[in-house]
CSV table of C-alpha atoms in Angstrom, one decimal:
chain,number,residue,atom,x,y,z
A,1,UNK,CA,70.1,103.2,97.0
A,2,UNK,CA,67.8,102.2,93.9
A,3,UNK,CA,63.9,101.6,95.3
A,4,UNK,CA,61.9,98.4,93.9
A,5,UNK,CA,58.7,98.8,92.3
A,6,UNK,CA,56.1,95.5,91.9
A,7,UNK,CA,57.0,95.5,88.0
A,8,UNK,CA,60.8,94.5,88.8
A,9,UNK,CA,59.8,91.7,90.9
A,10,UNK,CA,59.3,89.3,87.9
A,11,UNK,CA,60.8,85.5,88.7
A,12,UNK,CA,61.7,82.9,86.9
A,13,UNK,CA,61.0,79.5,88.7
A,14,UNK,CA,64.1,77.3,87.6
A,15,UNK,CA,63.6,73.2,87.8
A,16,UNK,CA,66.4,70.9,87.9
A,17,UNK,CA,64.3,67.5,86.6
A,18,UNK,CA,66.6,64.8,87.6
A,19,UNK,CA,65.3,60.3,88.1
A,20,UNK,CA,61.8,60.9,87.2
A,21,UNK,CA,60.1,62.9,89.8
A,22,UNK,CA,56.7,61.3,90.9
A,23,UNK,CA,54.4,64.2,91.0
A,24,UNK,CA,55.7,67.0,88.3
A,25,UNK,CA,52.5,68.1,87.1
A,26,UNK,CA,51.5,68.6,90.9
A,27,UNK,CA,54.9,70.7,91.5
A,28,UNK,CA,53.9,72.9,88.4
A,29,UNK,CA,50.8,73.8,89.1
A,30,UNK,CA,51.7,74.4,92.8
A,31,UNK,CA,53.7,77.0,91.1
A,32,UNK,CA,51.0,78.4,88.5
A,33,UNK,CA,48.7,78.8,90.8
A,34,UNK,CA,50.7,81.0,93.7
A,35,UNK,CA,48.8,84.4,93.4
A,36,UNK,CA,51.4,86.4,92.5
A,37,UNK,CA,51.0,90.6,91.7
A,38,UNK,CA,54.4,91.6,92.0
A,39,UNK,CA,54.8,90.7,88.4
A,40,UNK,CA,55.5,87.7,85.6
A,41,UNK,CA,55.8,84.0,86.6
A,42,UNK,CA,58.0,81.9,84.1
A,43,UNK,CA,59.2,78.5,84.5
A,44,UNK,CA,62.4,76.9,83.1
A,45,UNK,CA,62.8,73.0,83.2
A,46,UNK,CA,66.6,72.0,82.8
A,47,UNK,CA,66.8,68.4,81.8
A,48,UNK,CA,69.5,66.4,82.6
A,49,UNK,CA,68.1,63.2,80.1
A,50,UNK,CA,67.1,61.1,83.1
A,51,UNK,CA,63.6,62.1,83.7
A,52,UNK,CA,61.9,60.9,80.2
A,53,UNK,CA,58.2,60.6,81.1
A,54,UNK,CA,58.2,64.4,83.4
A,55,UNK,CA,60.1,65.9,80.1
A,56,UNK,CA,57.1,64.7,78.2
A,57,UNK,CA,54.2,65.8,80.9
A,58,UNK,CA,56.3,69.2,80.9
A,59,UNK,CA,56.4,69.7,77.2
A,60,UNK,CA,52.5,69.5,77.0
A,61,UNK,CA,52.1,72.2,79.0
A,62,UNK,CA,54.4,74.2,76.5
A,63,UNK,CA,57.4,75.3,79.2
A,64,UNK,CA,60.6,76.1,78.7
A,65,UNK,CA,63.0,73.1,78.2
A,66,UNK,CA,66.8,73.3,78.4
A,67,UNK,CA,69.3,70.2,77.8
A,68,UNK,CA,72.4,70.1,80.1
A,69,UNK,CA,75.1,67.6,79.0
A,70,UNK,CA,74.7,64.2,80.3
A,71,UNK,CA,76.3,63.3,83.7
A,72,UNK,CA,75.7,66.9,84.8
A,73,UNK,CA,75.9,68.4,87.8
A,74,UNK,CA,73.7,70.1,90.3
A,75,UNK,CA,76.2,73.0,89.8
A,76,UNK,CA,75.8,72.8,85.7
A,77,UNK,CA,72.2,72.8,86.2
A,78,UNK,CA,72.7,75.9,88.4
A,79,UNK,CA,75.1,77.7,86.5
A,80,UNK,CA,72.7,77.8,83.6
A,81,UNK,CA,69.9,78.4,84.9
A,82,UNK,CA,71.7,82.0,86.0
A,83,UNK,CA,73.0,83.0,82.4
A,84,UNK,CA,69.7,81.8,80.8
A,85,UNK,CA,67.1,83.5,82.5
A,86,UNK,CA,66.6,86.9,81.8
A,87,UNK,CA,64.4,88.3,85.4
A,88,UNK,CA,66.4,89.4,88.0
A,89,UNK,CA,65.0,86.9,90.9
A,90,UNK,CA,65.4,83.6,90.4
A,91,UNK,CA,63.7,80.6,92.1
A,92,UNK,CA,65.2,77.4,92.5
A,93,UNK,CA,62.6,74.4,93.1
A,94,UNK,CA,62.9,71.1,93.6
A,95,UNK,CA,61.3,68.9,91.1
A,96,UNK,CA,59.8,67.0,94.2
A,97,UNK,CA,58.6,70.2,96.2
A,98,UNK,CA,55.2,71.0,96.1
A,99,UNK,CA,54.5,74.8,96.8
A,100,UNK,CA,51.9,75.5,99.7
A,101,UNK,CA,50.0,78.0,98.4
A,102,UNK,CA,50.4,82.0,98.8
A,103,UNK,CA,54.0,81.8,99.8
A,104,UNK,CA,55.7,83.0,96.8
A,105,UNK,CA,54.7,86.6,97.0
A,106,UNK,CA,54.9,87.2,100.7
A,107,UNK,CA,58.7,86.0,100.5
A,108,UNK,CA,58.7,88.0,97.8
A,109,UNK,CA,58.0,91.4,99.3
A,110,UNK,CA,61.4,91.0,101.1
A,111,UNK,CA,63.2,91.8,97.9
A,112,UNK,CA,60.8,95.2,98.7
A,113,UNK,CA,61.9,95.9,102.3
A,114,UNK,CA,65.4,95.3,101.8
A,115,UNK,CA,67.2,96.2,98.5
A,116,UNK,CA,70.2,94.6,99.7
A,117,UNK,CA,68.4,91.5,100.2
A,118,UNK,CA,70.1,88.5,97.5
A,119,UNK,CA,68.8,85.4,98.8
A,120,UNK,CA,65.8,83.9,100.8
A,121,UNK,CA,65.3,80.3,101.0
A,122,UNK,CA,62.5,79.0,102.8
A,123,UNK,CA,61.0,75.8,104.3
A,124,UNK,CA,60.0,72.3,103.5
A,125,UNK,CA,59.4,68.9,105.3
A,126,UNK,CA,58.6,65.3,103.6
A,127,UNK,CA,54.8,64.3,103.0
A,128,UNK,CA,54.8,61.4,105.2
A,129,UNK,CA,56.8,60.3,108.6
A,130,UNK,CA,57.9,57.2,106.4
A,131,UNK,CA,59.8,58.7,104.2
A,132,UNK,CA,63.3,58.3,105.7
A,133,UNK,CA,63.8,61.8,104.1
A,134,UNK,CA,62.5,63.6,107.4
A,135,UNK,CA,65.4,62.7,109.2
A,136,UNK,CA,66.7,65.3,107.4
A,137,UNK,CA,64.2,67.1,107.9
A,138,UNK,CA,64.2,67.2,111.6
A,139,UNK,CA,68.5,68.2,111.2
A,140,UNK,CA,67.2,70.9,109.3
A,141,UNK,CA,64.2,71.9,111.7
A,142,UNK,CA,66.3,71.5,114.4
A,143,UNK,CA,70.0,72.2,114.6
A,144,UNK,CA,69.9,74.4,111.4
A,145,UNK,CA,66.7,76.1,112.7
A,146,UNK,CA,65.0,76.2,110.3
A,147,UNK,CA,61.1,75.8,111.1
A,148,UNK,CA,58.8,78.4,112.3
A,149,UNK,CA,61.1,81.6,112.9
A,150,UNK,CA,62.0,83.8,110.2
A,151,UNK,CA,66.0,84.7,110.1
A,152,UNK,CA,69.0,86.3,109.4
A,153,UNK,CA,71.6,83.9,107.5
A,154,UNK,CA,74.8,85.5,108.6
A,155,UNK,CA,78.7,84.6,109.5
A,156,UNK,CA,77.4,85.1,112.9
A,157,UNK,CA,74.7,83.6,113.3
A,158,UNK,CA,75.3,80.5,109.9
A,159,UNK,CA,72.9,78.1,108.7
A,160,UNK,CA,73.1,76.5,105.3
A,161,UNK,CA,70.8,78.5,102.2
A,162,UNK,CA,68.5,75.7,100.4
A,163,UNK,CA,68.8,76.4,96.4
A,164,UNK,CA,65.9,73.3,96.9
A,165,UNK,CA,63.5,76.0,97.2
A,166,UNK,CA,65.1,79.1,97.4
A,167,UNK,CA,64.8,83.0,95.4
A,168,UNK,CA,68.2,84.3,94.6
A,169,UNK,CA,69.2,87.5,92.4
A,170,UNK,CA,70.7,87.1,89.1
A,171,UNK,CA,72.7,90.0,89.4
A,172,UNK,CA,74.4,88.9,92.2
A,173,UNK,CA,74.9,84.8,91.5
A,174,UNK,CA,76.4,86.1,87.7
A,175,UNK,CA,79.5,86.5,89.8
A,176,UNK,CA,78.7,83.7,92.2
A,177,UNK,CA,78.8,80.7,90.5
A,178,UNK,CA,78.5,77.2,91.9
A,179,UNK,CA,81.7,75.5,91.8
A,180,UNK,CA,81.2,72.5,88.9
A,181,UNK,CA,85.7,71.1,89.7
A,182,UNK,CA,84.8,69.9,93.5
A,183,UNK,CA,81.1,69.1,93.0
A,184,UNK,CA,80.6,66.3,90.7
A,185,UNK,CA,77.4,64.3,89.6
A,186,UNK,CA,76.4,63.0,93.1
A,187,UNK,CA,78.1,65.3,95.5
A,188,UNK,CA,75.6,67.9,97.5
A,189,UNK,CA,76.6,71.1,99.2
A,190,UNK,CA,77.5,72.8,95.7
A,191,UNK,CA,75.4,75.8,97.1
A,192,UNK,CA,77.6,76.5,99.9
A,193,UNK,CA,80.6,77.9,98.3
A,194,UNK,CA,78.9,80.9,96.7
A,195,UNK,CA,76.7,81.3,99.8
A,196,UNK,CA,80.1,82.0,101.7
A,197,UNK,CA,81.8,84.4,99.2
A,198,UNK,CA,78.3,86.1,99.0
A,199,UNK,CA,78.4,86.4,103.2
A,200,UNK,CA,82.0,87.4,102.8
A,201,UNK,CA,81.0,89.9,100.4
A,202,UNK,CA,78.8,92.0,103.2
A,203,UNK,CA,75.1,90.4,101.1
A,204,UNK,CA,71.8,89.8,103.0
A,205,UNK,CA,70.1,86.0,103.4
A,206,UNK,CA,66.6,85.2,105.2
A,207,UNK,CA,65.1,81.9,105.5
A,208,UNK,CA,61.8,82.5,105.5
A,209,UNK,CA,58.8,79.8,107.0
A,210,UNK,CA,56.0,81.3,104.6
A,211,UNK,CA,57.3,80.2,101.5
A,212,UNK,CA,57.2,76.6,102.2
A,213,UNK,CA,57.0,73.3,100.6
A,214,UNK,CA,55.6,69.6,100.9
A,215,UNK,CA,58.8,67.1,99.4
A,216,UNK,CA,57.7,64.1,97.9
A,217,UNK,CA,60.3,61.8,97.6
A,218,UNK,CA,60.0,59.3,99.8
A,219,UNK,CA,63.7,58.3,100.1
A,220,UNK,CA,63.7,54.3,101.3
A,221,UNK,CA,66.9,53.6,103.6
A,222,UNK,CA,69.2,52.1,100.8
A,223,UNK,CA,68.6,55.2,99.6
A,224,UNK,CA,68.9,57.4,102.5
A,225,UNK,CA,72.3,55.7,102.9
A,226,UNK,CA,73.7,56.5,99.4
A,227,UNK,CA,72.7,60.2,100.6
A,228,UNK,CA,74.7,60.0,103.7
A,229,UNK,CA,77.3,59.3,101.5
A,230,UNK,CA,76.7,62.3,98.8
A,231,UNK,CA,76.6,64.5,102.4
A,232,UNK,CA,79.9,63.2,103.6
A,233,UNK,CA,81.9,63.6,100.4
A,234,UNK,CA,80.0,66.7,99.3
A,235,UNK,CA,81.0,68.3,102.7
A,236,UNK,CA,84.2,67.2,101.9
A,237,UNK,CA,84.4,69.3,98.8
A,238,UNK,CA,83.8,72.3,100.6
A,239,UNK,CA,86.5,71.7,102.6
A,240,UNK,CA,88.3,71.7,99.9
A,241,UNK,CA,86.8,74.7,98.0
A,242,UNK,CA,87.9,76.4,101.3
A,243,UNK,CA,91.8,75.2,101.6
A,244,UNK,CA,91.9,76.8,98.3
A,245,UNK,CA,89.9,80.5,99.3
A,246,UNK,CA,92.1,81.9,101.8
A,247,UNK,CA,89.9,85.0,101.7
A,248,UNK,CA,86.9,83.4,102.9
A,249,UNK,CA,85.5,83.1,106.4
A,250,UNK,CA,83.9,79.9,106.9
A,251,UNK,CA,81.7,79.2,110.3
A,252,UNK,CA,81.6,76.3,112.0
A,253,UNK,CA,78.2,74.4,111.7
A,254,UNK,CA,77.2,71.4,113.7
A,255,UNK,CA,75.8,68.7,111.2
A,256,UNK,CA,77.8,69.9,108.1
A,257,UNK,CA,80.7,72.1,108.8
A,258,UNK,CA,82.1,70.1,111.4
A,259,UNK,CA,85.1,67.5,111.6
A,260,UNK,CA,85.8,66.3,114.6
A,261,UNK,CA,89.0,66.2,114.9
A,262,UNK,CA,90.0,66.8,118.5
A,263,UNK,CA,87.9,62.9,119.4
A,264,UNK,CA,90.2,61.3,116.7
A,265,UNK,CA,93.5,62.7,118.1
A,266,UNK,CA,92.5,62.0,121.8
A,267,UNK,CA,91.4,58.1,121.0
A,268,UNK,CA,94.9,57.3,119.0
A,269,UNK,CA,96.4,59.0,122.2
A,270,UNK,CA,94.6,57.4,124.1
A,271,UNK,CA,94.8,53.7,123.2
A,272,UNK,CA,98.2,53.8,122.3
A,273,UNK,CA,98.6,55.0,126.7
A,274,UNK,CA,96.4,52.4,127.1
A,275,UNK,CA,99.1,50.0,126.1
A,276,UNK,CA,101.4,51.5,128.8
A,277,UNK,CA,98.8,51.3,131.0
A,278,UNK,CA,97.5,54.2,131.5
A,279,UNK,CA,93.9,53.6,131.3
A,280,UNK,CA,92.6,57.2,132.3
A,281,UNK,CA,94.4,58.2,129.3
A,282,UNK,CA,90.7,57.2,127.4
A,283,UNK,CA,88.5,59.9,129.8
A,284,UNK,CA,89.6,62.9,127.2
A,285,UNK,CA,88.8,60.8,124.5
A,286,UNK,CA,85.2,60.3,126.1
A,287,UNK,CA,84.5,63.7,127.1
A,288,UNK,CA,85.1,65.1,123.5
A,289,UNK,CA,82.5,61.9,122.5
A,290,UNK,CA,79.8,63.1,124.8
A,291,UNK,CA,79.9,66.4,123.6
A,292,UNK,CA,79.3,64.8,119.7
A,293,UNK,CA,76.4,63.0,121.0
A,294,UNK,CA,75.4,66.2,123.3
A,295,UNK,CA,75.7,68.3,120.1
A,296,UNK,CA,73.6,65.4,118.1
A,297,UNK,CA,71.0,65.2,120.4
A,298,UNK,CA,69.3,68.9,119.7
A,299,UNK,CA,67.7,66.9,117.5
A,300,UNK,CA,65.2,66.2,119.9
A,301,UNK,CA,64.0,69.8,120.5
A,302,UNK,CA,62.1,71.2,117.5
A,303,UNK,CA,59.3,73.3,117.5
A,304,UNK,CA,57.6,70.8,114.7
A,305,UNK,CA,56.1,67.5,116.2
A,306,UNK,CA,57.6,64.6,115.2
A,307,UNK,CA,57.7,61.1,117.2
A,308,UNK,CA,60.6,60.6,119.4
A,309,UNK,CA,61.7,57.6,117.3
A,310,UNK,CA,62.4,59.8,114.3
A,311,UNK,CA,64.0,62.2,116.2
A,312,UNK,CA,66.8,59.8,118.0
A,313,UNK,CA,67.2,58.5,114.5
A,314,UNK,CA,68.1,62.1,113.4
A,315,UNK,CA,70.3,62.3,116.4
A,316,UNK,CA,72.3,59.4,115.5
A,317,UNK,CA,72.2,60.6,111.7
A,318,UNK,CA,73.8,63.3,112.4
A,319,UNK,CA,76.3,61.8,115.3
A,320,UNK,CA,77.2,58.9,112.9
A,321,UNK,CA,77.7,61.2,109.8
A,322,UNK,CA,80.1,64.2,111.4
A,323,UNK,CA,82.2,61.0,113.0
A,324,UNK,CA,82.5,59.2,109.0
A,325,UNK,CA,83.8,63.5,107.8
A,326,UNK,CA,86.9,62.0,109.2
A,327,UNK,CA,87.1,58.6,107.7
A,328,UNK,CA,86.2,60.1,104.4
A,329,UNK,CA,89.1,62.5,104.6
A,330,UNK,CA,91.8,59.2,105.1
A,331,UNK,CA,90.3,57.8,102.8
A,332,UNK,CA,91.0,60.8,100.0
A,333,UNK,CA,94.2,60.6,101.4
A,334,UNK,CA,95.2,57.4,100.8
A,335,UNK,CA,93.0,56.6,97.3
A,336,UNK,CA,91.6,58.5,94.8
A,337,UNK,CA,88.5,56.5,95.1
A,338,UNK,CA,85.2,59.0,94.4
A,339,UNK,CA,87.6,61.9,94.9
A,340,UNK,CA,86.9,64.4,92.5
A,341,UNK,CA,89.7,66.8,92.8
A,342,UNK,CA,93.4,66.1,93.1
A,343,UNK,CA,95.6,65.7,96.6
A,344,UNK,CA,95.7,68.9,98.7
A,345,UNK,CA,99.1,70.7,97.9
A,346,UNK,CA,101.0,71.8,101.3
A,347,UNK,CA,99.9,75.4,101.7
A,348,UNK,CA,96.1,73.8,100.9
A,349,UNK,CA,96.7,71.3,104.0
A,350,UNK,CA,97.5,74.0,106.5
A,351,UNK,CA,94.5,75.9,105.6
A,352,UNK,CA,92.1,73.5,106.2
A,353,UNK,CA,93.9,72.3,108.9
A,354,UNK,CA,94.2,75.7,110.5
A,355,UNK,CA,90.2,76.2,109.3
A,356,UNK,CA,89.4,73.2,111.6
A,357,UNK,CA,91.1,74.0,114.4
A,358,UNK,CA,89.5,77.2,114.0
A,359,UNK,CA,86.0,75.1,114.6
A,360,UNK,CA,86.8,73.0,117.3
A,361,UNK,CA,87.7,76.2,119.4
A,362,UNK,CA,84.2,77.2,118.7
A,363,UNK,CA,82.7,74.1,118.8
A,364,UNK,CA,84.4,73.7,122.8
A,365,UNK,CA,83.4,77.4,123.7
A,366,UNK,CA,86.9,79.0,123.7
A,367,UNK,CA,85.9,81.6,121.1
A,368,UNK,CA,82.5,83.0,120.3
A,369,UNK,CA,81.0,83.1,116.7
A,370,UNK,CA,81.6,86.5,116.3
A,371,UNK,CA,85.5,86.2,116.8
A,372,UNK,CA,85.8,83.8,114.3
A,373,UNK,CA,86.9,86.9,111.4
A,374,UNK,CA,89.6,84.8,109.3
A,375,UNK,CA,89.3,81.0,109.8
A,376,UNK,CA,92.0,80.8,107.3
A,377,UNK,CA,95.1,82.2,107.1
A,378,UNK,CA,95.9,84.3,103.7
A,379,UNK,CA,99.1,81.9,103.0
A,380,UNK,CA,97.4,82.0,99.3
A,381,UNK,CA,96.8,84.6,96.3
A,382,UNK,CA,93.7,86.4,98.0
A,383,UNK,CA,92.3,87.1,94.9
A,384,UNK,CA,91.5,82.9,94.1
A,385,UNK,CA,88.4,82.4,95.6
A,386,UNK,CA,87.7,86.1,93.8
A,387,UNK,CA,88.2,84.7,90.5
A,388,UNK,CA,87.1,81.2,90.8
A,389,UNK,CA,83.6,82.4,90.9
A,390,UNK,CA,83.9,84.9,88.1
A,391,UNK,CA,85.6,83.1,85.9
A,392,UNK,CA,85.2,85.3,82.6
A,393,UNK,CA,86.2,82.0,80.5
A,394,UNK,CA,83.9,79.8,82.9
A,395,UNK,CA,80.8,81.9,81.5
A,396,UNK,CA,81.7,81.5,78.0
A,397,UNK,CA,81.3,77.5,78.1
A,398,UNK,CA,77.7,77.9,78.7
A,399,UNK,CA,77.1,79.0,74.7
A,400,UNK,CA,74.3,78.3,72.8
A,401,UNK,CA,75.8,75.0,71.3
A,402,UNK,CA,75.6,73.3,75.2
A,403,UNK,CA,71.3,73.6,74.4
């Protein structure tokens, strides 16, 4: 096993510019002011053309700016950063996050302790409780269990890996490109496929609260509703990607990888039987609905203090977004509106149904997390998932004429 020394811990911070971050100078200086003795810090800014003011400020600081093709998705930006950067460690940082002092070095020291570690993500929260992003913070800190305790991210104890404040090993992620076809601009969840492939390959990820930052987005209510749509459609993009990746284990995660089909099926059957006078048939759907409510109410319990009103709103947000996921599936079945991919083929639909069935068994306690070893039956080409993230032609697409 290779031993990593401090000299090898040079890191490139990749900032994806989009929509005029109001405090980009503060974000930049929070990076430059980090006490870091393990090596060199380089900053690269990837500009999609929507942040002229921020670009002017960054250019004035003499930082490295890369022009993205107009209308690029987050996946395109992240893939390009991985291919352009030369350092082994790439720190993806949201352009609205200001780092807390002295967090980068302790986080990077984790790579010294475990050379097989390929990713570390950190903690962040909104600057004020008036920011509607706070609702999403509460979900991360409670249901996703990313708050005050260091935790390993694994298939058995799964949570999201945030590339909004996350460090990855370039040598590993060169073969784990973020899929672009399903994750067009305005679709979230693009980091999940790379995470799942890496976990299935036996790599290690960590969440460490010492790597922390303040999010300065100040999301309005209307923007929050649009963000919810982005999340719902993004998670269905994850489903679509997973349906074509039969050798990949996709673990259940309430509030994200959840498709409450049992509730909907029982409700439809219950309503149908009610017309025959069988009112009792609604009881199962009520029970299944209460399970969804109960799981969403975990937002009420968080080690970080939030007003009760916000925690209740976070619970409602988790419940509604999960219930909207089958509605999104129905819309995609009937219409191509905002659908970034072709309709599901029969074998994909079967794989997706099997994956959702396993999630429902996990949700209701019929199987344990450790027993969910193959969520998707191997009914298609078992090498497809790996090839889709390692396509040599994909690397060629990032040639110098795109810069």
